[in-house]
């Protein structure tokens, strides 16, 4: 397993962004987590990715150790601008961008606006909600209630009801870091799931990539995959049949098997 070399900060798009860097050799990979997932919670994924990539995991604004505070713009456009500015500030070229859930939506918006520095998109179960579309399956209260509990101080047992299938280690890490997710930023991002039209960005994608759907997540349905295939034919599609929305948490080996098939490399633990 790769060690964590360091965490670091970058000033980009007028805010301070914090990242964790895993691994060394190979193409640069920027990992964009979901709505309430600070960078450290993706460490178990980043460690395995770091066998083949130089992996950097972003704390989105309003989360983890990145800039937060009252009045912070946590919209999809602001986060996409952060990613574009980060790539420019770091001088990264042909970057592989892996985004999960909200992070995948941010990757889509950023790539549609400015794809010059992106080499490949790896989109993991992005919400396909938007104006005039069905609601996101998880209610806002799920996020707000768990954040408030974590802010007061809780442990793995306190969060178990929110994520009953997670391991003790996963719950402990979430209990430690969830309080860093600013409630106002999370509410704005969640509302953006329903207000931002990500489908309008899909035909503008020129970056090839992978779209991985969760077979048991209820976020992307078969009819959504068919629509996306028409809008973005450059995305190869696959489905993690045995996983819910948090694919690596539910089926880590299945996740890496599918990813390895697309990337042409192995992430086996042996």
mmCIF file with all atom_site columns, C-alpha atoms in Angstrom, residues 122-248:
data_model
loop_
_atom_site.group_PDB
_atom_site.id
_atom_site.type_symbol
_atom_site.label_atom_id
_atom_site.label_alt_id
_atom_site.label_comp_id
_atom_site.label_asym_id
_atom_site.label_entity_id
_atom_site.label_seq_id
_atom_site.pdbx_PDB_ins_code
_atom_site.Cartn_x
_atom_site.Cartn_y
_atom_site.Cartn_z
_atom_site.occupancy
_atom_site.B_iso_or_equiv
_atom_site.pdbx_formal_charge
_atom_site.auth_seq_id
_atom_site.auth_comp_id
_atom_site.auth_asym_id
_atom_site.auth_atom_id
_atom_site.pdbx_PDB_model_num
ATOM 1   C CA . UNK A 1 122 ? -13.846 8.684  -14.754 1.00 0.00 ? 122 UNK A CA 1
ATOM 2   C CA . UNK A 1 123 ? -17.415 9.440  -13.658 1.00 0.00 ? 123 UNK A CA 1
ATOM 3   C CA . UNK A 1 124 ? -18.724 7.357  -10.760 1.00 0.00 ? 124 UNK A CA 1
ATOM 4   C CA . UNK A 1 125 ? -22.528 7.383  -10.321 1.00 0.00 ? 125 UNK A CA 1
ATOM 5   C CA . UNK A 1 126 ? -23.194 11.116 -10.861 1.00 0.00 ? 126 UNK A CA 1
ATOM 6   C CA . UNK A 1 127 ? -26.680 12.328 -9.914  1.00 0.00 ? 127 UNK A CA 1
ATOM 7   C CA . UNK A 1 128 ? -28.692 12.779 -13.109 1.00 0.00 ? 128 UNK A CA 1
ATOM 8   C CA . UNK A 1 129 ? -31.259 15.016 -11.453 1.00 0.00 ? 129 UNK A CA 1
ATOM 9   C CA . UNK A 1 130 ? -31.998 18.472 -12.794 1.00 0.00 ? 130 UNK A CA 1
ATOM 10  C CA . UNK A 1 131 ? -34.781 20.840 -13.831 1.00 0.00 ? 131 UNK A CA 1
ATOM 11  C CA . UNK A 1 132 ? -37.937 18.900 -14.671 1.00 0.00 ? 132 UNK A CA 1
ATOM 12  C CA . UNK A 1 133 ? -36.377 15.572 -13.661 1.00 0.00 ? 133 UNK A CA 1
ATOM 13  C CA . UNK A 1 134 ? -37.043 13.214 -10.760 1.00 0.00 ? 134 UNK A CA 1
ATOM 14  C CA . UNK A 1 135 ? -35.677 14.096 -7.332  1.00 0.00 ? 135 UNK A CA 1
ATOM 15  C CA . UNK A 1 136 ? -32.429 12.777 -5.949  1.00 0.00 ? 136 UNK A CA 1
ATOM 16  C CA . UNK A 1 137 ? -33.224 9.573  -4.007  1.00 0.00 ? 137 UNK A CA 1
ATOM 17  C CA . UNK A 1 138 ? -31.602 10.648 -0.709  1.00 0.00 ? 138 UNK A CA 1
ATOM 18  C CA . UNK A 1 139 ? -33.451 13.463 1.109   1.00 0.00 ? 139 UNK A CA 1
ATOM 19  C CA . UNK A 1 140 ? -31.657 16.635 2.208   1.00 0.00 ? 140 UNK A CA 1
ATOM 20  C CA . UNK A 1 141 ? -32.462 15.772 5.828   1.00 0.00 ? 141 UNK A CA 1
ATOM 21  C CA . UNK A 1 142 ? -30.140 12.739 5.614   1.00 0.00 ? 142 UNK A CA 1
ATOM 22  C CA . UNK A 1 143 ? -27.198 15.075 5.119   1.00 0.00 ? 143 UNK A CA 1
ATOM 23  C CA . UNK A 1 144 ? -28.262 17.897 7.420   1.00 0.00 ? 144 UNK A CA 1
ATOM 24  C CA . UNK A 1 145 ? -29.200 15.665 10.352  1.00 0.00 ? 145 UNK A CA 1
ATOM 25  C CA . UNK A 1 146 ? -25.944 13.692 10.204  1.00 0.00 ? 146 UNK A CA 1
ATOM 26  C CA . UNK A 1 147 ? -23.841 16.871 9.901   1.00 0.00 ? 147 UNK A CA 1
ATOM 27  C CA . UNK A 1 148 ? -25.552 18.439 12.916  1.00 0.00 ? 148 UNK A CA 1
ATOM 28  C CA . UNK A 1 149 ? -24.994 15.279 14.908  1.00 0.00 ? 149 UNK A CA 1
ATOM 29  C CA . UNK A 1 150 ? -21.312 15.225 13.956  1.00 0.00 ? 150 UNK A CA 1
ATOM 30  C CA . UNK A 1 151 ? -20.954 18.923 14.762  1.00 0.00 ? 151 UNK A CA 1
ATOM 31  C CA . UNK A 1 152 ? -22.241 18.278 18.273  1.00 0.00 ? 152 UNK A CA 1
ATOM 32  C CA . UNK A 1 153 ? -19.874 15.329 18.615  1.00 0.00 ? 153 UNK A CA 1
ATOM 33  C CA . UNK A 1 154 ? -20.691 11.724 17.797  1.00 0.00 ? 154 UNK A CA 1
ATOM 34  C CA . UNK A 1 155 ? -19.035 8.386  17.122  1.00 0.00 ? 155 UNK A CA 1
ATOM 35  C CA . UNK A 1 156 ? -19.432 5.473  14.745  1.00 0.00 ? 156 UNK A CA 1
ATOM 36  C CA . UNK A 1 157 ? -22.472 4.168  16.609  1.00 0.00 ? 157 UNK A CA 1
ATOM 37  C CA . UNK A 1 158 ? -24.154 7.551  16.324  1.00 0.00 ? 158 UNK A CA 1
ATOM 38  C CA . UNK A 1 159 ? -23.848 7.505  12.530  1.00 0.00 ? 159 UNK A CA 1
ATOM 39  C CA . UNK A 1 160 ? -24.668 3.845  12.039  1.00 0.00 ? 160 UNK A CA 1
ATOM 40  C CA . UNK A 1 161 ? -28.359 4.518  11.423  1.00 0.00 ? 161 UNK A CA 1
ATOM 41  C CA . UNK A 1 162 ? -27.422 6.798  8.505   1.00 0.00 ? 162 UNK A CA 1
ATOM 42  C CA . UNK A 1 163 ? -25.088 4.245  6.865   1.00 0.00 ? 163 UNK A CA 1
ATOM 43  C CA . UNK A 1 164 ? -25.976 0.815  8.290   1.00 0.00 ? 164 UNK A CA 1
ATOM 44  C CA . UNK A 1 165 ? -23.937 -1.179 5.757   1.00 0.00 ? 165 UNK A CA 1
ATOM 45  C CA . UNK A 1 166 ? -20.652 0.643  6.391   1.00 0.00 ? 166 UNK A CA 1
ATOM 46  C CA . UNK A 1 167 ? -17.821 -0.934 8.341   1.00 0.00 ? 167 UNK A CA 1
ATOM 47  C CA . UNK A 1 168 ? -16.761 0.240  11.776  1.00 0.00 ? 168 UNK A CA 1
ATOM 48  C CA . UNK A 1 169 ? -13.641 1.819  10.292  1.00 0.00 ? 169 UNK A CA 1
ATOM 49  C CA . UNK A 1 170 ? -15.627 3.705  7.662   1.00 0.00 ? 170 UNK A CA 1
ATOM 50  C CA . UNK A 1 171 ? -18.083 5.005  10.253  1.00 0.00 ? 171 UNK A CA 1
ATOM 51  C CA . UNK A 1 172 ? -15.315 6.092  12.619  1.00 0.00 ? 172 UNK A CA 1
ATOM 52  C CA . UNK A 1 173 ? -13.640 8.100  9.870   1.00 0.00 ? 173 UNK A CA 1
ATOM 53  C CA . UNK A 1 174 ? -16.935 9.720  8.888   1.00 0.00 ? 174 UNK A CA 1
ATOM 54  C CA . UNK A 1 175 ? -17.675 10.598 12.520  1.00 0.00 ? 175 UNK A CA 1
ATOM 55  C CA . UNK A 1 176 ? -14.252 12.232 12.780  1.00 0.00 ? 176 UNK A CA 1
ATOM 56  C CA . UNK A 1 177 ? -14.527 14.373 9.632   1.00 0.00 ? 177 UNK A CA 1
ATOM 57  C CA . UNK A 1 178 ? -18.198 15.018 8.868   1.00 0.00 ? 178 UNK A CA 1
ATOM 58  C CA . UNK A 1 179 ? -18.268 18.113 11.080  1.00 0.00 ? 179 UNK A CA 1
ATOM 59  C CA . UNK A 1 180 ? -15.947 19.813 8.563   1.00 0.00 ? 180 UNK A CA 1
ATOM 60  C CA . UNK A 1 181 ? -18.763 19.839 5.999   1.00 0.00 ? 181 UNK A CA 1
ATOM 61  C CA . UNK A 1 182 ? -20.361 23.279 6.205   1.00 0.00 ? 182 UNK A CA 1
ATOM 62  C CA . UNK A 1 183 ? -24.123 22.863 6.359   1.00 0.00 ? 183 UNK A CA 1
ATOM 63  C CA . UNK A 1 184 ? -24.878 25.882 4.164   1.00 0.00 ? 184 UNK A CA 1
ATOM 64  C CA . UNK A 1 185 ? -22.449 24.643 1.501   1.00 0.00 ? 185 UNK A CA 1
ATOM 65  C CA . UNK A 1 186 ? -24.019 21.200 1.559   1.00 0.00 ? 186 UNK A CA 1
ATOM 66  C CA . UNK A 1 187 ? -27.547 22.602 1.254   1.00 0.00 ? 187 UNK A CA 1
ATOM 67  C CA . UNK A 1 188 ? -26.523 24.763 -1.709  1.00 0.00 ? 188 UNK A CA 1
ATOM 68  C CA . UNK A 1 189 ? -24.827 21.845 -3.437  1.00 0.00 ? 189 UNK A CA 1
ATOM 69  C CA . UNK A 1 190 ? -27.798 19.549 -2.790  1.00 0.00 ? 190 UNK A CA 1
ATOM 70  C CA . UNK A 1 191 ? -30.238 22.103 -4.189  1.00 0.00 ? 191 UNK A CA 1
ATOM 71  C CA . UNK A 1 192 ? -27.965 22.318 -7.203  1.00 0.00 ? 192 UNK A CA 1
ATOM 72  C CA . UNK A 1 193 ? -28.631 18.645 -7.876  1.00 0.00 ? 193 UNK A CA 1
ATOM 73  C CA . UNK A 1 194 ? -32.148 19.728 -8.829  1.00 0.00 ? 194 UNK A CA 1
ATOM 74  C CA . UNK A 1 195 ? -31.425 23.168 -10.304 1.00 0.00 ? 195 UNK A CA 1
ATOM 75  C CA . UNK A 1 196 ? -28.351 22.581 -12.482 1.00 0.00 ? 196 UNK A CA 1
ATOM 76  C CA . UNK A 1 197 ? -28.863 21.001 -15.893 1.00 0.00 ? 197 UNK A CA 1
ATOM 77  C CA . UNK A 1 198 ? -25.915 18.640 -16.187 1.00 0.00 ? 198 UNK A CA 1
ATOM 78  C CA . UNK A 1 199 ? -27.448 17.035 -19.275 1.00 0.00 ? 199 UNK A CA 1
ATOM 79  C CA . UNK A 1 200 ? -26.825 20.248 -21.201 1.00 0.00 ? 200 UNK A CA 1
ATOM 80  C CA . UNK A 1 201 ? -23.096 19.759 -20.545 1.00 0.00 ? 201 UNK A CA 1
ATOM 81  C CA . UNK A 1 202 ? -22.925 16.172 -21.794 1.00 0.00 ? 202 UNK A CA 1
ATOM 82  C CA . UNK A 1 203 ? -23.016 16.897 -25.564 1.00 0.00 ? 203 UNK A CA 1
ATOM 83  C CA . UNK A 1 204 ? -20.163 19.365 -25.039 1.00 0.00 ? 204 UNK A CA 1
ATOM 84  C CA . UNK A 1 205 ? -17.810 16.747 -23.603 1.00 0.00 ? 205 UNK A CA 1
ATOM 85  C CA . UNK A 1 206 ? -14.772 16.146 -25.772 1.00 0.00 ? 206 UNK A CA 1
ATOM 86  C CA . UNK A 1 207 ? -12.808 14.258 -23.142 1.00 0.00 ? 207 UNK A CA 1
ATOM 87  C CA . UNK A 1 208 ? -13.149 10.461 -23.402 1.00 0.00 ? 208 UNK A CA 1
ATOM 88  C CA . UNK A 1 209 ? -13.964 8.545  -20.284 1.00 0.00 ? 209 UNK A CA 1
ATOM 89  C CA . UNK A 1 210 ? -15.904 6.040  -18.244 1.00 0.00 ? 210 UNK A CA 1
ATOM 90  C CA . UNK A 1 211 ? -19.348 6.264  -16.671 1.00 0.00 ? 211 UNK A CA 1
ATOM 91  C CA . UNK A 1 212 ? -19.846 3.764  -13.842 1.00 0.00 ? 212 UNK A CA 1
ATOM 92  C CA . UNK A 1 213 ? -23.369 3.388  -12.467 1.00 0.00 ? 213 UNK A CA 1
ATOM 93  C CA . UNK A 1 214 ? -24.356 1.749  -9.200  1.00 0.00 ? 214 UNK A CA 1
ATOM 94  C CA . UNK A 1 215 ? -26.652 -1.194 -9.853  1.00 0.00 ? 215 UNK A CA 1
ATOM 95  C CA . UNK A 1 216 ? -28.405 -0.804 -6.501  1.00 0.00 ? 216 UNK A CA 1
ATOM 96  C CA . UNK A 1 217 ? -28.131 2.924  -5.963  1.00 0.00 ? 217 UNK A CA 1
ATOM 97  C CA . UNK A 1 218 ? -31.255 4.214  -7.655  1.00 0.00 ? 218 UNK A CA 1
ATOM 98  C CA . UNK A 1 219 ? -29.311 7.272  -8.824  1.00 0.00 ? 219 UNK A CA 1
ATOM 99  C CA . UNK A 1 220 ? -28.801 6.237  -12.460 1.00 0.00 ? 220 UNK A CA 1
ATOM 100 C CA . UNK A 1 221 ? -31.492 4.047  -14.014 1.00 0.00 ? 221 UNK A CA 1
ATOM 101 C CA . UNK A 1 222 ? -31.275 2.096  -17.294 1.00 0.00 ? 222 UNK A CA 1
ATOM 102 C CA . UNK A 1 223 ? -33.220 4.793  -19.119 1.00 0.00 ? 223 UNK A CA 1
ATOM 103 C CA . UNK A 1 224 ? -30.694 7.366  -17.871 1.00 0.00 ? 224 UNK A CA 1
ATOM 104 C CA . UNK A 1 225 ? -27.831 5.314  -19.270 1.00 0.00 ? 225 UNK A CA 1
ATOM 105 C CA . UNK A 1 226 ? -29.576 5.173  -22.632 1.00 0.00 ? 226 UNK A CA 1
ATOM 106 C CA . UNK A 1 227 ? -30.051 8.947  -22.653 1.00 0.00 ? 227 UNK A CA 1
ATOM 107 C CA . UNK A 1 228 ? -26.438 9.588  -21.646 1.00 0.00 ? 228 UNK A CA 1
ATOM 108 C CA . UNK A 1 229 ? -25.217 7.237  -24.376 1.00 0.00 ? 229 UNK A CA 1
ATOM 109 C CA . UNK A 1 230 ? -26.982 9.442  -26.912 1.00 0.00 ? 230 UNK A CA 1
ATOM 110 C CA . UNK A 1 231 ? -25.741 12.702 -25.393 1.00 0.00 ? 231 UNK A CA 1
ATOM 111 C CA . UNK A 1 232 ? -22.161 11.643 -24.646 1.00 0.00 ? 232 UNK A CA 1
ATOM 112 C CA . UNK A 1 233 ? -21.150 8.720  -26.888 1.00 0.00 ? 233 UNK A CA 1
ATOM 113 C CA . UNK A 1 234 ? -17.517 9.171  -25.865 1.00 0.00 ? 234 UNK A CA 1
ATOM 114 C CA . UNK A 1 235 ? -18.244 7.744  -22.411 1.00 0.00 ? 235 UNK A CA 1
ATOM 115 C CA . UNK A 1 236 ? -17.846 3.988  -22.019 1.00 0.00 ? 236 UNK A CA 1
ATOM 116 C CA . UNK A 1 237 ? -20.530 2.683  -19.659 1.00 0.00 ? 237 UNK A CA 1
ATOM 117 C CA . UNK A 1 238 ? -20.425 -0.027 -17.015 1.00 0.00 ? 238 UNK A CA 1
ATOM 118 C CA . UNK A 1 239 ? -22.503 -0.976 -13.973 1.00 0.00 ? 239 UNK A CA 1
ATOM 119 C CA . UNK A 1 240 ? -21.403 -2.094 -10.508 1.00 0.00 ? 240 UNK A CA 1
ATOM 120 C CA . UNK A 1 241 ? -24.177 -4.622 -10.067 1.00 0.00 ? 241 UNK A CA 1
ATOM 121 C CA . UNK A 1 242 ? -23.615 -5.361 -6.380  1.00 0.00 ? 242 UNK A CA 1
ATOM 122 C CA . UNK A 1 243 ? -23.177 -1.823 -5.081  1.00 0.00 ? 243 UNK A CA 1
ATOM 123 C CA . UNK A 1 244 ? -25.246 1.111  -3.965  1.00 0.00 ? 244 UNK A CA 1
ATOM 124 C CA . UNK A 1 245 ? -24.340 4.730  -4.620  1.00 0.00 ? 245 UNK A CA 1
ATOM 125 C CA . UNK A 1 246 ? -21.169 4.587  -2.481  1.00 0.00 ? 246 UNK A CA 1
ATOM 126 C CA . UNK A 1 247 ? -19.713 1.979  -4.816  1.00 0.00 ? 247 UNK A CA 1
ATOM 127 C CA . UNK A 1 248 ? -16.216 1.488  -3.330  1.00 0.00 ? 248 UNK A CA 1
#
